[in-house]
PDB file of C-alpha atoms in Angstrom:
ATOM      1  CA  UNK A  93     -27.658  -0.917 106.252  1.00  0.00           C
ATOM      2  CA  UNK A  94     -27.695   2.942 106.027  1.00  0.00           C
ATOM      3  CA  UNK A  95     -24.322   4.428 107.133  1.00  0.00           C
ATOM      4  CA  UNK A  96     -24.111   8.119 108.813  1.00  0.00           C
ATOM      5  CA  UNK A  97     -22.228  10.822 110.132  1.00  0.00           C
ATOM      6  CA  UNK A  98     -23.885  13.484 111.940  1.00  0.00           C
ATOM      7  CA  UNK A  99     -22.990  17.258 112.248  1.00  0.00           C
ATOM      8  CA  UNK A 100     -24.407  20.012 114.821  1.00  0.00           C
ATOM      9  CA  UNK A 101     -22.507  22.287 117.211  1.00  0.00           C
ATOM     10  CA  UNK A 102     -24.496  21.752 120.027  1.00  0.00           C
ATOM     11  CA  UNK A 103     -23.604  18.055 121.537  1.00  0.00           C
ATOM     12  CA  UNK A 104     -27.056  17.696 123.220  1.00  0.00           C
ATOM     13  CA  UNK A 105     -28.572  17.350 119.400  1.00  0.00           C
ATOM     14  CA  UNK A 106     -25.899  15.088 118.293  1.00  0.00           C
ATOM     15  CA  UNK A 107     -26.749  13.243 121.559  1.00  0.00           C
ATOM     16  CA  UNK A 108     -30.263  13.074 120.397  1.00  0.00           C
ATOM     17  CA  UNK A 109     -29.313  11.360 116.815  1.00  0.00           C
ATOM     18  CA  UNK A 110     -26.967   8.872 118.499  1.00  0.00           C
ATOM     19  CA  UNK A 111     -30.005   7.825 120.982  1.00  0.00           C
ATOM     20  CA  UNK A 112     -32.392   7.672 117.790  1.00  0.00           C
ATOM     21  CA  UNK A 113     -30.042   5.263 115.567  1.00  0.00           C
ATOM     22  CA  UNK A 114     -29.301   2.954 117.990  1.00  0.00           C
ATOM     23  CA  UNK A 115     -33.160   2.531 118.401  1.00  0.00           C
ATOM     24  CA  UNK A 116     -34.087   1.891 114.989  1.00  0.00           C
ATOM     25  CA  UNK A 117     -32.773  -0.913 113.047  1.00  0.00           C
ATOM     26  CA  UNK A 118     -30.880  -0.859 109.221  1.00  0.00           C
ATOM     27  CA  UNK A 119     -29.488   2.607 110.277  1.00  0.00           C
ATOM     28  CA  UNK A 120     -25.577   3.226 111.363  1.00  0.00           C
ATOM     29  CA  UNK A 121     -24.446   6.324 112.899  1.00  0.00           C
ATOM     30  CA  UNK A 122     -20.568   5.738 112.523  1.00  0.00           C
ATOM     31  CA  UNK A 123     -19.503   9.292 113.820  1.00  0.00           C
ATOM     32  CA  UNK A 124     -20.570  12.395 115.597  1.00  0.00           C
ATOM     33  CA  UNK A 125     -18.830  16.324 114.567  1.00  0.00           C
ATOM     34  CA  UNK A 126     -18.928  19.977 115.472  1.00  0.00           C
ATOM     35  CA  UNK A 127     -16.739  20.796 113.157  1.00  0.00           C
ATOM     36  CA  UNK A 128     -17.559  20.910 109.374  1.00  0.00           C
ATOM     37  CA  UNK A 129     -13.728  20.624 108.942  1.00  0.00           C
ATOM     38  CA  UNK A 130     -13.055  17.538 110.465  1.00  0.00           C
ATOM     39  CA  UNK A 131     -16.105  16.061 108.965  1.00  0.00           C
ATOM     40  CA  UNK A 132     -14.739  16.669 105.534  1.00  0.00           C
ATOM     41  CA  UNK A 133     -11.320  15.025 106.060  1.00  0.00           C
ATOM     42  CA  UNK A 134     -13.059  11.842 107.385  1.00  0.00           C
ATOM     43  CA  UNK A 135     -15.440  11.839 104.396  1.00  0.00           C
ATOM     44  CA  UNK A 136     -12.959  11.897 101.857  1.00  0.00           C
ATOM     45  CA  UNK A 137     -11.275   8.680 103.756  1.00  0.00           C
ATOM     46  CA  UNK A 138     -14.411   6.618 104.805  1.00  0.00           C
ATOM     47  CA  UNK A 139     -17.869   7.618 102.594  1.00  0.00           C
ATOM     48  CA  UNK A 140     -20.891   7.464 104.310  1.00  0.00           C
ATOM     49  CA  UNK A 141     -24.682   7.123 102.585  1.00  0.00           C
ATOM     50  CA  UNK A 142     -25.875  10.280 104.315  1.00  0.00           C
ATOM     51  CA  UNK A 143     -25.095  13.227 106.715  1.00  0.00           C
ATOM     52  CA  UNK A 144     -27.601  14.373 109.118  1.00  0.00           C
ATOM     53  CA  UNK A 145     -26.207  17.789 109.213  1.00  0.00           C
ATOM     54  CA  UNK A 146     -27.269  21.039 111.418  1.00  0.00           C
ATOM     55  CA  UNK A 147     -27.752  24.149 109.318  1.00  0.00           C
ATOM     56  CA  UNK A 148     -26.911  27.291 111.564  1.00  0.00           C
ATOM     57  CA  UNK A 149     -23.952  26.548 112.940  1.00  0.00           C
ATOM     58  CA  UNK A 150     -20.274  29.008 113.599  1.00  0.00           C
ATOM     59  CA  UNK A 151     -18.492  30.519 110.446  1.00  0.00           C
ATOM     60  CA  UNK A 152     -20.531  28.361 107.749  1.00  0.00           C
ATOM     61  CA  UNK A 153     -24.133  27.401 107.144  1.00  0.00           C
ATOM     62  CA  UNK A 154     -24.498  23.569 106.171  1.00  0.00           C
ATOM     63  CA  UNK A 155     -25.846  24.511 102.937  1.00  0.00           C
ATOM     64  CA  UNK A 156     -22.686  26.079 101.582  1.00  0.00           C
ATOM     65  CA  UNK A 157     -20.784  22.814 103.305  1.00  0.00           C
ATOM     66  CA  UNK A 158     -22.814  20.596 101.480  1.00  0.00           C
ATOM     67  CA  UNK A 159     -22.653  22.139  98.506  1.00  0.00           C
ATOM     68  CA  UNK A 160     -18.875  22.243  98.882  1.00  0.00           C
ATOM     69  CA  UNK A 161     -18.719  18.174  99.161  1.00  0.00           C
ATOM     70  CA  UNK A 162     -16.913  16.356  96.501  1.00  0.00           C
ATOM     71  CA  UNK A 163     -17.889  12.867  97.626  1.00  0.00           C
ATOM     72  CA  UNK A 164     -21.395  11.024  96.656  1.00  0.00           C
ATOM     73  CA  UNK A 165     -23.315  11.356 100.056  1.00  0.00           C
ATOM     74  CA  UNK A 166     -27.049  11.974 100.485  1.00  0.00           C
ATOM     75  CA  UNK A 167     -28.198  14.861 102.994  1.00  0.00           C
ATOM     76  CA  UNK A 168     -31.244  15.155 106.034  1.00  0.00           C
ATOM     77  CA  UNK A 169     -30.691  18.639 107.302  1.00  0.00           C
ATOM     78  CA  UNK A 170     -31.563  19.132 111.532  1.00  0.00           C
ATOM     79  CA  UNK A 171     -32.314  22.095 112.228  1.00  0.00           C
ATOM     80  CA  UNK A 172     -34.241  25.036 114.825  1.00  0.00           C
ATOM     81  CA  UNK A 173     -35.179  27.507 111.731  1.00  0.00           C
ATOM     82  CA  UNK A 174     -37.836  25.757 109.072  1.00  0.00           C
ATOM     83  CA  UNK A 175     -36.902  29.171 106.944  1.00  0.00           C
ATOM     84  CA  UNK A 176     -34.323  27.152 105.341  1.00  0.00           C
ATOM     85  CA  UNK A 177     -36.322  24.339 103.981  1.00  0.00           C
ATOM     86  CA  UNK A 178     -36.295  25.697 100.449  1.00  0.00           C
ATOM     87  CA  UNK A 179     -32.316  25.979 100.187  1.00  0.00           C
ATOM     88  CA  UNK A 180     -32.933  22.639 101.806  1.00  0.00           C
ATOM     89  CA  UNK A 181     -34.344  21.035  98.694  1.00  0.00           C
ATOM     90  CA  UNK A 182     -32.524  22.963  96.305  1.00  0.00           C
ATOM     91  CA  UNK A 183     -29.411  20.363  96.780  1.00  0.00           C
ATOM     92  CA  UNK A 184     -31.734  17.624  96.777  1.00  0.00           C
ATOM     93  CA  UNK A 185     -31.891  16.795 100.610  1.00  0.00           C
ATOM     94  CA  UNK A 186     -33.781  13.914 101.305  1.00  0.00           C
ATOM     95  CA  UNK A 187     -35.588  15.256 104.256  1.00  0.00           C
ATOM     96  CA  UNK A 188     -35.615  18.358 106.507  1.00  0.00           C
ATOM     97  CA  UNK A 189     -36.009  17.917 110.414  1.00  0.00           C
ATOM     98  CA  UNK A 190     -36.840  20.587 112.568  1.00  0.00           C
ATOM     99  CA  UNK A 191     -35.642  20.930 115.993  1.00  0.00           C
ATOM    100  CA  UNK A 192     -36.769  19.257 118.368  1.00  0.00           C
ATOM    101  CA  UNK A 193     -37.477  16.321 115.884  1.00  0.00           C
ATOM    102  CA  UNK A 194     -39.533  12.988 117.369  1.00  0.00           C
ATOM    103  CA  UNK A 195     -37.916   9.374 116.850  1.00  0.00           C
ATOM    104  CA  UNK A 196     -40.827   8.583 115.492  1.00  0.00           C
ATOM    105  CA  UNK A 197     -40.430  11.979 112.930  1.00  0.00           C
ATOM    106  CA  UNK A 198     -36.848  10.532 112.606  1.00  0.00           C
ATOM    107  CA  UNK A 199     -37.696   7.378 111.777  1.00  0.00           C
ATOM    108  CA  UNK A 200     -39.784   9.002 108.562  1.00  0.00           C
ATOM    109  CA  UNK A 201     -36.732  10.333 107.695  1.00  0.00           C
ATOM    110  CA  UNK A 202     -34.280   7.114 107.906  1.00  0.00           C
ATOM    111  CA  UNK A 203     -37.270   4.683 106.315  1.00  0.00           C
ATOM    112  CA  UNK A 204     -36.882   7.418 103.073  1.00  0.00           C
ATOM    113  CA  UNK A 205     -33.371   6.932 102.652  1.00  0.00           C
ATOM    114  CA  UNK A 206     -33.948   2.551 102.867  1.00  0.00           C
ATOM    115  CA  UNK A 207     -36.401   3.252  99.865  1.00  0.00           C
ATOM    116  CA  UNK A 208     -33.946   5.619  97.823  1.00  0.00           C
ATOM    117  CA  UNK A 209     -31.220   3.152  98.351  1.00  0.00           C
ATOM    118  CA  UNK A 210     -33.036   0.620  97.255  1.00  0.00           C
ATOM    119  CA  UNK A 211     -34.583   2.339  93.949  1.00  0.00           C
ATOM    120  CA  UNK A 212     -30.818   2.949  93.062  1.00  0.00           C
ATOM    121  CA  UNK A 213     -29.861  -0.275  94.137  1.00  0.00           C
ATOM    122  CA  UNK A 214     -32.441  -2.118  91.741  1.00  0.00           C
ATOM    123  CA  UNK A 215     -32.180   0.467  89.231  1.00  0.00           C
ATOM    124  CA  UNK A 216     -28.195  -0.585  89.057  1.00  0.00           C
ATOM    125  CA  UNK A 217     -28.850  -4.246  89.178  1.00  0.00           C
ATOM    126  CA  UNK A 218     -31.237  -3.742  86.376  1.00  0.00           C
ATOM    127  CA  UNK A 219     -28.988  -2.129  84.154  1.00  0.00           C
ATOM    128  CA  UNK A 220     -31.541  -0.479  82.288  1.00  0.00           C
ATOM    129  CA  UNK A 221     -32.025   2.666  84.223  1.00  0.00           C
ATOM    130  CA  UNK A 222     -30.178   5.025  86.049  1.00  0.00           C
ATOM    131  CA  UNK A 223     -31.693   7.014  89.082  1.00  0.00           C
ATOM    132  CA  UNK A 224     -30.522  10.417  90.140  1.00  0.00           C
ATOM    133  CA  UNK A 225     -32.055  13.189  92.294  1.00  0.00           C
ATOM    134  CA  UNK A 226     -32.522  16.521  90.576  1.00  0.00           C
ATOM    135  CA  UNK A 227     -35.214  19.500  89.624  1.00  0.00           C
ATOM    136  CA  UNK A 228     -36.977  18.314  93.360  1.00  0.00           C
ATOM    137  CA  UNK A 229     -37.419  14.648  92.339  1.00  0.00           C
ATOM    138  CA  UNK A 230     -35.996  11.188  91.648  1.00  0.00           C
ATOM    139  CA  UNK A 231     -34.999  10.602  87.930  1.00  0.00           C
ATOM    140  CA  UNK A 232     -34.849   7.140  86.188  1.00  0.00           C
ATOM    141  CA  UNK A 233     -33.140   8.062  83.013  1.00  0.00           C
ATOM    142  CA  UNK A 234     -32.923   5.176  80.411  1.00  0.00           C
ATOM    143  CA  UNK A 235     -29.307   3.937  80.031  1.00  0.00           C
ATOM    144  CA  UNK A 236     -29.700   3.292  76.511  1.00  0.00           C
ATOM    145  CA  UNK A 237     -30.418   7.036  75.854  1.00  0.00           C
ATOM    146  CA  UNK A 238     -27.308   8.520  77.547  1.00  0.00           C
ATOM    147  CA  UNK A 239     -24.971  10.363  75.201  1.00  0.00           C
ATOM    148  CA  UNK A 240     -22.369  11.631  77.287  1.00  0.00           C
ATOM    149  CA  UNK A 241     -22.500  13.114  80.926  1.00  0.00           C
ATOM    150  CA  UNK A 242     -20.180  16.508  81.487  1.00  0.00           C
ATOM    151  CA  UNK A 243     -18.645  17.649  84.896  1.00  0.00           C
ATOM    152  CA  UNK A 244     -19.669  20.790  86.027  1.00  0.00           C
ATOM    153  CA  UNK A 245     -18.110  21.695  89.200  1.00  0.00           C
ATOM    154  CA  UNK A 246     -20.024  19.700  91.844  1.00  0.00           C
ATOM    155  CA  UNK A 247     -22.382  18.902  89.267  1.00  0.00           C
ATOM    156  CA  UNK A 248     -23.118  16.686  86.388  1.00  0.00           C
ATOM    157  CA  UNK A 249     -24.712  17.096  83.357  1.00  0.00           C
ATOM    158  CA  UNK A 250     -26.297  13.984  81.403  1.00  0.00           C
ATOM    159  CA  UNK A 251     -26.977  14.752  77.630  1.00  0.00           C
ATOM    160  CA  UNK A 252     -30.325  12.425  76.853  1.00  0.00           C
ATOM    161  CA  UNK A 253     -31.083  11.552  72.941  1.00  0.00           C
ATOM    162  CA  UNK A 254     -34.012  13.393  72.249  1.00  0.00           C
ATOM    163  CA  UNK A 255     -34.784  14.454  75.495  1.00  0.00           C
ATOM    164  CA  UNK A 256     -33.810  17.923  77.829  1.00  0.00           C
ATOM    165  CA  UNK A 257     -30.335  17.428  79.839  1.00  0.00           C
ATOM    166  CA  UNK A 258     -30.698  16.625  83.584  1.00  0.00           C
ATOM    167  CA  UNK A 259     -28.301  18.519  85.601  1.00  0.00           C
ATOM    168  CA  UNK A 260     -27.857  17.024  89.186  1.00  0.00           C
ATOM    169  CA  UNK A 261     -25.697  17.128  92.458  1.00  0.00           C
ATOM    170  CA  UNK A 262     -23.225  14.154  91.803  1.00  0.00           C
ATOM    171  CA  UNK A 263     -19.244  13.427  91.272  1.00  0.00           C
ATOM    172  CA  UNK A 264     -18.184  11.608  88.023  1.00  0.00           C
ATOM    173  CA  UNK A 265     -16.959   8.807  89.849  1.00  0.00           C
ATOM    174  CA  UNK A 266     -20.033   7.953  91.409  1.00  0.00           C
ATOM    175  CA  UNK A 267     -22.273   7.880  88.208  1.00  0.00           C
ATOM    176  CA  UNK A 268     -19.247   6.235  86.389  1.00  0.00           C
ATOM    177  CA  UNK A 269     -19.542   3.321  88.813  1.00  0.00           C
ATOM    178  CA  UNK A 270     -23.677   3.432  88.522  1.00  0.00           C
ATOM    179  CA  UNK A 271     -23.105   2.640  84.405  1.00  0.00           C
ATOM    180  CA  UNK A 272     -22.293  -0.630  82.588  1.00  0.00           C
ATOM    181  CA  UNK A 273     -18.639  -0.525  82.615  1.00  0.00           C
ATOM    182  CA  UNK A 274     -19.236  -2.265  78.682  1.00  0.00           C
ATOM    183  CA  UNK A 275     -21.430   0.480  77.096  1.00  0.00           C
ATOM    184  CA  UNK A 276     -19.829   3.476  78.968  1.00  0.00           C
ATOM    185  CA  UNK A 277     -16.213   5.108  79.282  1.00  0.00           C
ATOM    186  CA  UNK A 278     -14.171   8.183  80.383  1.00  0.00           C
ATOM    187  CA  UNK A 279     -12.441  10.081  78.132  1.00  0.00           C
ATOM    188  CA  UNK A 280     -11.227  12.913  80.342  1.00  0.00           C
ATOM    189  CA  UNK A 281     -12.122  14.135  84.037  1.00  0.00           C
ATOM    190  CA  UNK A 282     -15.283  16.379  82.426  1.00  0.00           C
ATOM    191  CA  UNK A 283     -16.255  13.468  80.126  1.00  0.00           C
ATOM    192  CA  UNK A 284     -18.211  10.236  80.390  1.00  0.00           C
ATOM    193  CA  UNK A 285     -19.277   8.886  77.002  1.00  0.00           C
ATOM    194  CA  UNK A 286     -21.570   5.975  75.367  1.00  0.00           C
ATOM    195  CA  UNK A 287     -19.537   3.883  73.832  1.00  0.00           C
ATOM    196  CA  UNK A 288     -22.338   3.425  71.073  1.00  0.00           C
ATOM    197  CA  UNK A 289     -22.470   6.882  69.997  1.00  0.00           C
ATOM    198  CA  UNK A 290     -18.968   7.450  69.237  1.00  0.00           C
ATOM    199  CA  UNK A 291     -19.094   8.427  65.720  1.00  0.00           C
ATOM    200  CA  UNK A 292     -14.990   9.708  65.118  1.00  0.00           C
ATOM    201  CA  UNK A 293     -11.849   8.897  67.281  1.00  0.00           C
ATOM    202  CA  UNK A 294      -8.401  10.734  66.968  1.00  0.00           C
ATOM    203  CA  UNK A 295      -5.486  11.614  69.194  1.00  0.00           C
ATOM    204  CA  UNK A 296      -6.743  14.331  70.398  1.00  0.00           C
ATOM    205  CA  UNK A 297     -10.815  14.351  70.232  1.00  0.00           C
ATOM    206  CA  UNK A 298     -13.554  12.283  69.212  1.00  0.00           C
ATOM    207  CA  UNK A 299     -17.227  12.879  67.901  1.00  0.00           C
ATOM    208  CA  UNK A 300     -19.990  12.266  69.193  1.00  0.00           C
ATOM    209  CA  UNK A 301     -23.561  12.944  67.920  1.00  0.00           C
ATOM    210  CA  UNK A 302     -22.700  16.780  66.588  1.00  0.00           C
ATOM    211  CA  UNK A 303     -20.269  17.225  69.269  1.00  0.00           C
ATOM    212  CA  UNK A 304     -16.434  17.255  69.092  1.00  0.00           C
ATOM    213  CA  UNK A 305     -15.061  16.224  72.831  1.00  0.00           C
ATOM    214  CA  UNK A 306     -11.095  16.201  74.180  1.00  0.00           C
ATOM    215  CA  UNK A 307      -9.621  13.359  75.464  1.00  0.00           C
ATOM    216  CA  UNK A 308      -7.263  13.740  78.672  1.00  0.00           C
ATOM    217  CA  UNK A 309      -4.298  12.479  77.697  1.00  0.00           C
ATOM    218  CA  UNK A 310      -4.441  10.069  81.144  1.00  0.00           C
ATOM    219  CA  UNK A 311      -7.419   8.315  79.178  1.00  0.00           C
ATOM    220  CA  UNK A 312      -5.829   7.621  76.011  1.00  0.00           C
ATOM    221  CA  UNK A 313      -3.901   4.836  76.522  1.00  0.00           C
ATOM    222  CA  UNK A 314      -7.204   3.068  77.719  1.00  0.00           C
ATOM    223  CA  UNK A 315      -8.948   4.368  74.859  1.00  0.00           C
ATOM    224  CA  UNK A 316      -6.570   3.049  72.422  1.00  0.00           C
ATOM    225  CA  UNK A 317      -7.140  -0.020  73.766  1.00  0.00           C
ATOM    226  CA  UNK A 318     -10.674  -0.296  73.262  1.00  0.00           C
ATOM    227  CA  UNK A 319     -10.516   1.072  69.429  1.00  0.00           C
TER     228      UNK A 319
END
């Protein structure tokens, strides 16, 4: 089951996306806002799989809210304007409605998100790969070929052996829990690391490949633990 919130100022066209979800099956629209404010306090307490989220609305475009989003949520922007489709897929929205939308356009939209949960969710049981949206497309990076993963901001960057980095919309947390908890760990809040490629450990640091990375000092008690 797909879980949403949906976001617009006008209530008519969060009207609309209430009527749709309760006419297609394996979707759930859990809440309705006009305010990007109140949205964001109730994501931070109950996560959702995806926002359908208006883009013109009072004091903030949704682009810059989405962007601003700490949490792991997927995006389909709603929208009048189709001028905005290429910010759109810059943070890796899933799909772009314009107003007024069909169910049947709608239903497109929902039957995308089942098949990218399900990718992720067989890519996870697998083990082998992990899958992550970024440069316009969906990534299956081999597990075994992760070095380390930084944080950057609202970003993350994952550091492939002998391959370019990927750099993609995601929190730590949520590509922590997407790794085998055996093979991976986090040494400080910018810092995921194969477990495998450690080469040094001290105190304060530890190598890996050619690089020299800190360790938080909340992480070295667990650390000392595993070495």
């Amino acid at each position: 089951m797909i879980t949403a919130i949906a976001i617009d100022d006008e209530p008519l066209a969060l009207e609309v996306i209430d009527v749709y979800c309760e006419s297609i099956d394996n979707i759930s629209l859990i809440k309705t806002f006009t305010s990007h404010s109140k949205a964001k306090v109730f994501l931070n307490k109950f996560p959702v799989d995806v926002i359908f989220l208006d883009i013109e609305m009072p004091k903030r475009n949704g682009v810059d809210f989405f962007r601003s989003l700490t949490c792991d949520v997927k995006v389909v922007f709603t929208t009048a304007y189709d001028k905005y489709a290429v910010d759109g897929f810059n943070v890796d929205a899933v799909d772009y409605l314009v107003k007024p939308f069909s169910l049947e356009r709608f239903n497109e939209a929902v039957l995308r998100l089942i098949n990218l949960k399900k990718i992720e969710s067989d890519s996870v049981e697998e083990n082998t790969h992990l899958s992550i949206r970024a440069d316009y497309k969906l990534n299956r990076i081999p597990i075994n070929k992760i070095i380390y993963i930084e944080a950057l901001k609202d970003y993350v960057k994952i550091h492939i052996k002998d391959e370019n980095t990927i750099v993609a919309r995601a929190t730590m947390k949520s590509i922590l829990g997407k790794l085998p908890k055996t093979e991976f760990v986090r040494i400080h809040k910018s810092y995921i690391v194969a477990i495998k490629s450690i080469k040094k450990i001290s105190s304060a640091e530890l190598q890996i490949e050619s690089e020299k990375l800190s360790i938080g000092n909340s992480y070295k008690k667990h650390l000392a633990k595993l070495f």
